[in-house]
Amino acid sequence: RYNVLLRDDKSYPYVLMTSEAWPRIAMHRGPRAVAGRYFGPYASVGAVRDTLNLMHKLFRLRSCEDSVFRNRSRPCLQHQIGRCSAPCVGLVPARDYSESVRRAGLFLEGRSDELTDELGRDMEAASSRLDFEDAARLRDLIAGIRSLQARQYVDGRAADLDVLALAMSGAAACVLLLAFRDGRNLGTRAFFPQTRGSDNPEEVLTAFISQYYGEQTPPGEIVLDRDLPDRELFEQAFSAAGERRVQIKTSVRGERAGYLDLARRNAEMALATEMTSHAAQLARAEALRDLLKMPALPQRIECFDISHTMGEATVASCVVFDAQGPVRSQYRRYNIAGITEGDDYAAMNQAIARRFRRAVEG
């Protein structure tokens, strides 16, 4: 009955570790067309960037595209500031780089304790053979990982946890998700379900979690800001889908109560912002209708713009709006060719003709 609308109309971000001789680590969105391992999903792009920033500091894996990697002749700035081991110019042996990739994978999988134990044994071995430089490097790596654990772990342990709170105003709703994996805060994300006129919070939240966790693997613990009639049934279904026990809690104390209160307040603020934005969008549509003397509000608006560099590399862009605001999934870009350089009118004519030719012919 309910459709979950993503606020930014984009798919979830992941951390990608490619499968190649010298793997790179980067953020990924969209279809999994690139061969490699995908870690996530993360609740926000900010959480992915924070994770990548940490990974580069700890494990010094490359982030550059293959086209840049293959054509380097000297180390880049990332190596100079200690965020990359410069495999592009052979400053790190293949075996050492592969070991860093393996350890980064352990960290992203949430096996931090196993990783620190392994690093501790390697540090002691390095000290025994009087390789104090390597021992110091491993010591700093362990300290960095433990510092992160001490700063971000929930209740002092590695928790897999989602906190969900619902805010409603009439039939408008916002579900705020606060996610933790391996005790690390992966950020927040706001969803705006279409309620089709319903003002029952339990009904809206029930529909949301059934749809959301039908597409995403549920964590071991889900904290909700209200009880649901079918809570036990959801626990059984999620446990079967995730092949592990999943608990849904509504009465919590301590840190979890604080996270739940934070999620409630953020949900209320996100809903207020969304409603203000929708009201402003409606006011602009009404002003446009009055200006153009239209019989009704415009249901779809397409705007085109032309850009180029000193007359070269001309590109036309098309943005789309409907009654709810921007429709980013329908944005288009056209490479313009066969016109006089700098002729914006000809470029606009070509872009509009290409956009509507199929509709006219059909």
Coordinates of C-alpha atoms in Angstrom, one line a residue:
R1 CA 0.0 0.0 0.0
Y2 CA 2.8 2.4 0.8
N3 CA 5.7 3.4 -1.4
V4 CA 8.9 4.5 0.3
L5 CA 10.3 7.6 -1.4
L6 CA 14.0 8.3 -0.9
R7 CA 14.5 11.9 -0.1
D8 CA 17.5 12.4 -2.6
D9 CA 16.1 9.9 -5.1
K10 CA 19.3 8.0 -5.2
S11 CA 20.4 4.4 -4.4
Y12 CA 22.3 3.5 -1.2
P13 CA 26.1 4.1 -1.2
Y14 CA 28.5 1.2 -0.7
V15 CA 32.2 0.9 -0.1
L16 CA 33.7 -0.9 -3.1
M17 CA 37.0 -2.9 -3.0
T18 CA 37.8 -3.9 -6.5
S19 CA 39.1 -7.3 -7.6
E20 CA 42.4 -6.6 -9.5
A21 CA 46.1 -6.9 -9.1
W22 CA 46.3 -3.7 -7.1
P23 CA 42.7 -3.2 -5.7
R24 CA 41.4 0.2 -5.1
I25 CA 38.8 1.3 -2.5
A26 CA 36.1 3.9 -3.3
M27 CA 32.5 4.8 -2.8
H28 CA 30.0 3.1 -5.2
R29 CA 26.4 3.8 -6.1
G30 CA 24.1 2.1 -8.6
P31 CA 24.3 -1.3 -10.3
R32 CA 27.2 -3.6 -9.1
A33 CA 28.8 -3.7 -12.5
V34 CA 32.4 -3.4 -11.2
A35 CA 34.0 -6.7 -10.1
G36 CA 34.9 -6.6 -6.4
R37 CA 33.5 -6.7 -2.9
Y38 CA 30.8 -4.4 -1.7
F39 CA 30.4 -3.4 1.9
G40 CA 27.3 -1.7 3.1
P41 CA 24.8 -0.3 2.5
Y42 CA 25.6 2.9 4.4
A43 CA 22.8 5.2 5.5
S44 CA 24.5 8.3 4.0
V45 CA 27.3 9.5 1.7
G46 CA 28.9 11.2 4.7
A47 CA 29.2 7.9 6.5
V48 CA 30.9 6.4 3.5
R49 CA 33.3 9.3 3.2
D50 CA 34.2 9.0 6.9
T51 CA 34.9 5.3 6.5
L52 CA 37.0 5.8 3.4
N53 CA 39.0 8.6 5.1
L54 CA 39.7 6.2 8.0
M55 CA 40.6 3.3 5.6
H56 CA 43.1 5.4 3.7
K57 CA 44.8 6.5 6.9
L58 CA 45.0 3.0 8.4
F59 CA 45.7 0.8 5.4
R60 CA 46.9 3.3 2.7
L61 CA 45.1 1.7 -0.2
R62 CA 44.8 3.5 -3.5
S63 CA 41.6 5.4 -4.5
C64 CA 42.6 6.6 -8.0
E65 CA 40.9 5.4 -11.2
D66 CA 42.8 2.8 -13.3
S67 CA 43.5 5.4 -16.0
V68 CA 45.4 7.5 -13.5
F69 CA 47.0 4.5 -11.8
R70 CA 48.5 3.1 -15.0
N71 CA 50.0 6.4 -16.1
R72 CA 51.8 7.6 -12.9
S73 CA 55.5 8.2 -13.0
R74 CA 55.9 9.6 -9.5
P75 CA 53.9 9.4 -6.3
C76 CA 50.9 11.7 -5.9
L77 CA 49.9 13.9 -3.1
Q78 CA 48.0 11.1 -1.4
H79 CA 51.3 9.3 -0.8
Q80 CA 53.0 12.5 0.4
I81 CA 50.3 12.9 3.2
G82 CA 50.5 9.3 4.2
R83 CA 47.2 8.1 2.7
C84 CA 48.4 5.8 0.0
S85 CA 51.4 3.4 -0.2
A86 CA 52.0 4.4 -3.9
P87 CA 51.7 1.0 -5.6
C88 CA 51.5 2.9 -8.9
V89 CA 55.3 3.5 -8.9
G90 CA 56.3 0.3 -7.0
L91 CA 57.0 1.8 -3.6
V92 CA 55.2 -1.1 -1.9
P93 CA 55.7 -4.9 -2.6
A94 CA 52.7 -6.7 -4.0
R95 CA 52.6 -9.1 -1.0
D96 CA 52.5 -6.2 1.5
Y97 CA 49.8 -4.4 -0.4
S98 CA 47.7 -7.6 -0.6
E99 CA 48.0 -8.0 3.1
S100 CA 46.8 -4.5 3.6
V101 CA 43.8 -5.3 1.4
R102 CA 43.0 -8.4 3.4
R103 CA 43.2 -6.5 6.7
A104 CA 41.0 -3.7 5.3
G105 CA 38.4 -6.4 4.3
L106 CA 38.4 -7.7 7.9
F107 CA 37.8 -4.3 9.2
L108 CA 34.9 -3.6 6.8
E109 CA 33.4 -6.9 7.7
G110 CA 33.2 -5.9 11.3
R111 CA 35.9 -8.3 12.5
S112 CA 37.9 -5.5 14.3
D113 CA 38.7 -7.6 17.4
E114 CA 40.1 -10.4 15.2
L115 CA 42.1 -7.9 13.3
T116 CA 43.6 -6.3 16.4
D117 CA 44.6 -9.7 17.8
E118 CA 46.3 -10.6 14.6
L119 CA 48.1 -7.3 14.4
G120 CA 49.2 -7.7 18.0
R121 CA 50.8 -11.1 17.3
D122 CA 52.6 -9.6 14.2
M123 CA 53.9 -6.7 16.3
E124 CA 55.3 -9.0 18.9
A125 CA 57.0 -11.1 16.1
A126 CA 58.5 -8.0 14.6
S127 CA 59.9 -6.9 17.9
S128 CA 61.4 -10.4 18.5
R129 CA 63.3 -10.2 15.2
L130 CA 64.4 -6.6 16.1
D131 CA 62.4 -5.1 13.3
F132 CA 61.3 -2.1 15.4
E133 CA 60.2 0.0 12.5
D134 CA 57.6 -2.5 11.4
A135 CA 56.6 -3.1 15.0
A136 CA 56.0 0.7 15.4
R137 CA 53.9 0.8 12.3
L138 CA 51.8 -2.1 13.5
R139 CA 51.5 -0.5 17.0
D140 CA 50.2 2.7 15.4
L141 CA 47.7 0.7 13.3
I142 CA 46.4 -1.1 16.4
A143 CA 46.1 2.2 18.2
G144 CA 44.1 3.8 15.4
I145 CA 41.6 0.9 15.3
R146 CA 41.2 0.8 19.1
S147 CA 40.7 4.6 19.1
L148 CA 37.9 4.2 16.7
Q149 CA 36.4 1.3 18.8
A150 CA 36.5 3.4 22.0
R151 CA 34.9 6.4 20.3
Q152 CA 32.1 4.8 18.3
Y153 CA 31.1 1.4 19.9
V154 CA 27.6 1.2 21.3
D155 CA 27.5 0.0 24.9
G156 CA 31.2 -0.8 24.6
R157 CA 30.6 -3.7 22.2
A158 CA 30.2 -4.3 18.5
A159 CA 26.5 -3.9 18.0
D160 CA 24.5 -4.3 14.8
L161 CA 21.6 -2.0 15.3
D162 CA 19.0 0.0 13.5
V163 CA 17.0 2.8 15.3
L164 CA 13.8 3.9 13.6
A165 CA 11.5 6.7 14.6
L166 CA 8.3 8.0 12.9
A167 CA 7.0 11.6 12.8
M168 CA 3.6 12.4 11.3
S169 CA 1.6 15.6 10.6
G170 CA -1.8 14.7 9.3
A171 CA -1.2 12.2 6.4
A172 CA 2.4 13.4 5.9
A173 CA 5.0 11.0 7.4
C174 CA 8.8 10.8 7.9
V175 CA 10.7 7.7 9.0
L176 CA 14.2 8.4 10.3
L177 CA 16.8 5.6 10.2
L178 CA 19.9 5.7 12.4
A179 CA 22.2 2.7 11.6
F180 CA 25.1 1.1 13.5
R181 CA 27.2 -1.8 12.1
D182 CA 30.0 -3.4 14.2
G183 CA 29.3 -0.6 16.7
R184 CA 30.1 2.1 14.1
N185 CA 27.6 4.8 13.4
L186 CA 26.8 4.7 9.6
G187 CA 24.7 7.8 9.7
T188 CA 21.1 8.7 9.3
R189 CA 18.6 8.7 6.4
A190 CA 15.1 10.1 6.1
F191 CA 12.3 8.4 4.2
F192 CA 8.9 9.9 3.3
P193 CA 6.3 7.2 2.7
Q194 CA 3.2 8.1 0.7
T195 CA 0.5 7.3 3.2
R196 CA -2.5 7.8 0.7
G197 CA -4.4 9.6 3.4
S198 CA -3.8 7.3 6.3
D199 CA -2.9 9.0 9.7
N200 CA -2.3 5.8 11.7
P201 CA 1.3 5.8 12.8
E202 CA 1.5 2.0 13.6
E203 CA 0.1 1.2 10.1
V204 CA 2.6 3.4 8.4
L205 CA 5.6 2.1 10.3
T206 CA 4.4 -1.5 9.8
A207 CA 4.2 -0.9 6.0
F208 CA 7.6 0.8 6.0
I209 CA 9.6 -1.9 7.8
S210 CA 8.0 -4.7 5.8
Q211 CA 9.0 -3.0 2.6
Y212 CA 12.4 -1.7 3.7
Y213 CA 13.7 -5.0 5.2
G214 CA 12.3 -6.9 2.3
E215 CA 15.1 -5.2 0.3
Q216 CA 17.8 -4.8 2.9
T217 CA 19.3 -7.4 5.3
P218 CA 18.1 -6.7 8.8
P219 CA 20.6 -6.3 11.6
G220 CA 20.5 -8.3 14.8
E221 CA 18.6 -5.6 16.6
I222 CA 16.0 -3.1 15.5
V223 CA 14.7 -0.4 17.9
L224 CA 11.4 1.2 17.2
D225 CA 9.8 4.3 18.8
R226 CA 6.4 2.5 19.1
D227 CA 5.2 -1.1 19.4
L228 CA 3.6 -2.9 16.4
P229 CA 0.7 -5.4 16.4
D230 CA 2.7 -7.9 14.4
R231 CA 6.1 -7.4 16.1
E232 CA 6.7 -11.1 16.9
L233 CA 5.7 -12.1 13.4
F234 CA 8.3 -9.6 11.9
E235 CA 11.0 -11.0 14.2
Q236 CA 10.4 -14.5 12.9
A237 CA 10.3 -13.4 9.3
F238 CA 13.5 -11.2 9.6
S239 CA 15.3 -14.0 11.5
A240 CA 14.5 -16.5 8.8
A241 CA 15.5 -14.0 6.0
G242 CA 18.8 -13.0 7.7
E243 CA 19.6 -16.6 9.0
R244 CA 20.2 -15.3 12.5
R245 CA 18.1 -14.1 15.4
V246 CA 16.6 -10.6 14.9
Q247 CA 15.1 -8.8 17.9
I248 CA 12.7 -5.9 17.6
K249 CA 12.6 -3.7 20.7
T250 CA 10.4 -0.8 21.7
S251 CA 11.3 -0.3 25.4
V252 CA 15.0 0.5 25.8
R253 CA 17.2 2.3 28.3
G254 CA 20.6 3.9 28.4
E255 CA 22.4 4.7 25.2
R256 CA 19.7 3.2 23.0
A257 CA 17.1 5.4 24.6
G258 CA 19.3 8.4 23.8
Y259 CA 19.6 7.2 20.2
L260 CA 15.9 6.7 20.0
D261 CA 15.2 10.2 21.3
L262 CA 17.8 11.6 18.7
A263 CA 16.0 9.7 15.9
R264 CA 12.6 11.1 17.0
R265 CA 13.9 14.7 17.0
N266 CA 15.6 14.3 13.7
A267 CA 12.4 12.8 12.2
E268 CA 10.4 15.8 13.4
M269 CA 12.8 18.2 11.9
A270 CA 13.1 16.4 8.6
L271 CA 9.3 16.2 8.3
A272 CA 9.0 20.0 9.0
T273 CA 11.7 20.7 6.4
E274 CA 10.0 18.5 3.8
M275 CA 6.6 20.1 4.4
T276 CA 8.1 23.6 4.2
S277 CA 9.8 22.7 0.9
H278 CA 6.6 21.2 -0.4
A279 CA 4.6 24.3 0.5
A280 CA 7.2 26.5 -1.2
Q281 CA 7.1 24.3 -4.3
L282 CA 3.3 24.6 -4.4
A283 CA 3.5 28.4 -4.1
R284 CA 5.9 28.5 -7.0
A285 CA 3.7 26.3 -9.2
E286 CA 0.7 28.5 -8.4
A287 CA 2.7 31.7 -9.3
L288 CA 3.7 30.1 -12.6
R289 CA 0.1 29.1 -13.3
D290 CA -1.1 32.7 -12.7
L291 CA 1.8 34.2 -14.8
L292 CA 1.1 32.0 -17.8
K293 CA -2.7 32.1 -17.3
M294 CA -2.9 28.3 -17.2
P295 CA -6.2 26.6 -16.4
A296 CA -4.5 24.3 -13.8
L297 CA -1.2 23.8 -12.0
P298 CA 1.6 22.5 -14.2
Q299 CA 2.1 18.7 -13.7
R300 CA 5.5 18.5 -15.4
I301 CA 8.2 21.0 -16.1
E302 CA 11.4 20.4 -18.2
C303 CA 14.1 23.0 -18.2
F304 CA 17.1 23.0 -20.7
D305 CA 20.4 24.7 -20.4
I306 CA 23.4 24.9 -22.7
S307 CA 27.1 24.9 -21.6
H308 CA 30.4 24.8 -23.4
T309 CA 34.1 25.7 -23.0
M310 CA 35.0 28.5 -25.3
G311 CA 32.6 27.2 -27.8
E312 CA 33.9 23.6 -27.6
A313 CA 32.5 20.4 -25.9
T314 CA 28.9 21.7 -26.0
V315 CA 26.5 19.9 -23.6
A316 CA 22.8 20.4 -23.1
S317 CA 21.3 19.5 -19.7
C318 CA 17.6 18.8 -18.9
V319 CA 16.1 18.9 -15.4
V320 CA 12.6 17.7 -14.6
F321 CA 10.1 18.8 -12.0
D322 CA 6.7 17.4 -11.2
A323 CA 4.1 18.4 -8.6
Q324 CA 6.3 17.1 -5.8
G325 CA 9.5 18.8 -6.9
P326 CA 12.7 17.7 -8.7
V327 CA 12.6 14.2 -10.4
R328 CA 16.3 13.5 -10.5
S329 CA 16.0 10.1 -11.9
Q330 CA 14.7 11.7 -15.2
Y331 CA 17.4 14.3 -15.6
R332 CA 19.1 14.1 -19.0
R333 CA 22.3 15.3 -20.6
Y334 CA 23.0 15.5 -24.4
N335 CA 26.3 15.9 -26.1
I336 CA 25.8 18.4 -28.9
A337 CA 27.6 18.0 -32.3
G338 CA 27.4 19.3 -35.8
I339 CA 26.7 22.9 -35.0
T340 CA 28.7 26.2 -35.3
E341 CA 30.9 26.6 -32.2
G342 CA 29.2 28.8 -29.7
D343 CA 25.8 28.8 -31.3
D344 CA 23.6 28.3 -28.2
Y345 CA 20.4 28.6 -30.3
A346 CA 21.4 25.7 -32.6
A347 CA 22.4 23.7 -29.6
M348 CA 19.1 24.3 -27.9
N349 CA 17.2 23.3 -31.1
Q350 CA 19.1 20.1 -31.3
A351 CA 18.6 19.1 -27.7
I352 CA 14.9 19.8 -27.7
A353 CA 14.4 18.0 -31.1
R354 CA 16.2 15.0 -29.7
R355 CA 14.2 15.0 -26.5
F356 CA 10.8 15.2 -28.2
R357 CA 11.4 13.5 -31.5
R358 CA 10.5 10.0 -30.2
A359 CA 7.3 11.3 -28.5
V360 CA 6.2 13.1 -31.7
E361 CA 6.9 10.1 -34.0
G362 CA 5.1 7.7 -31.6

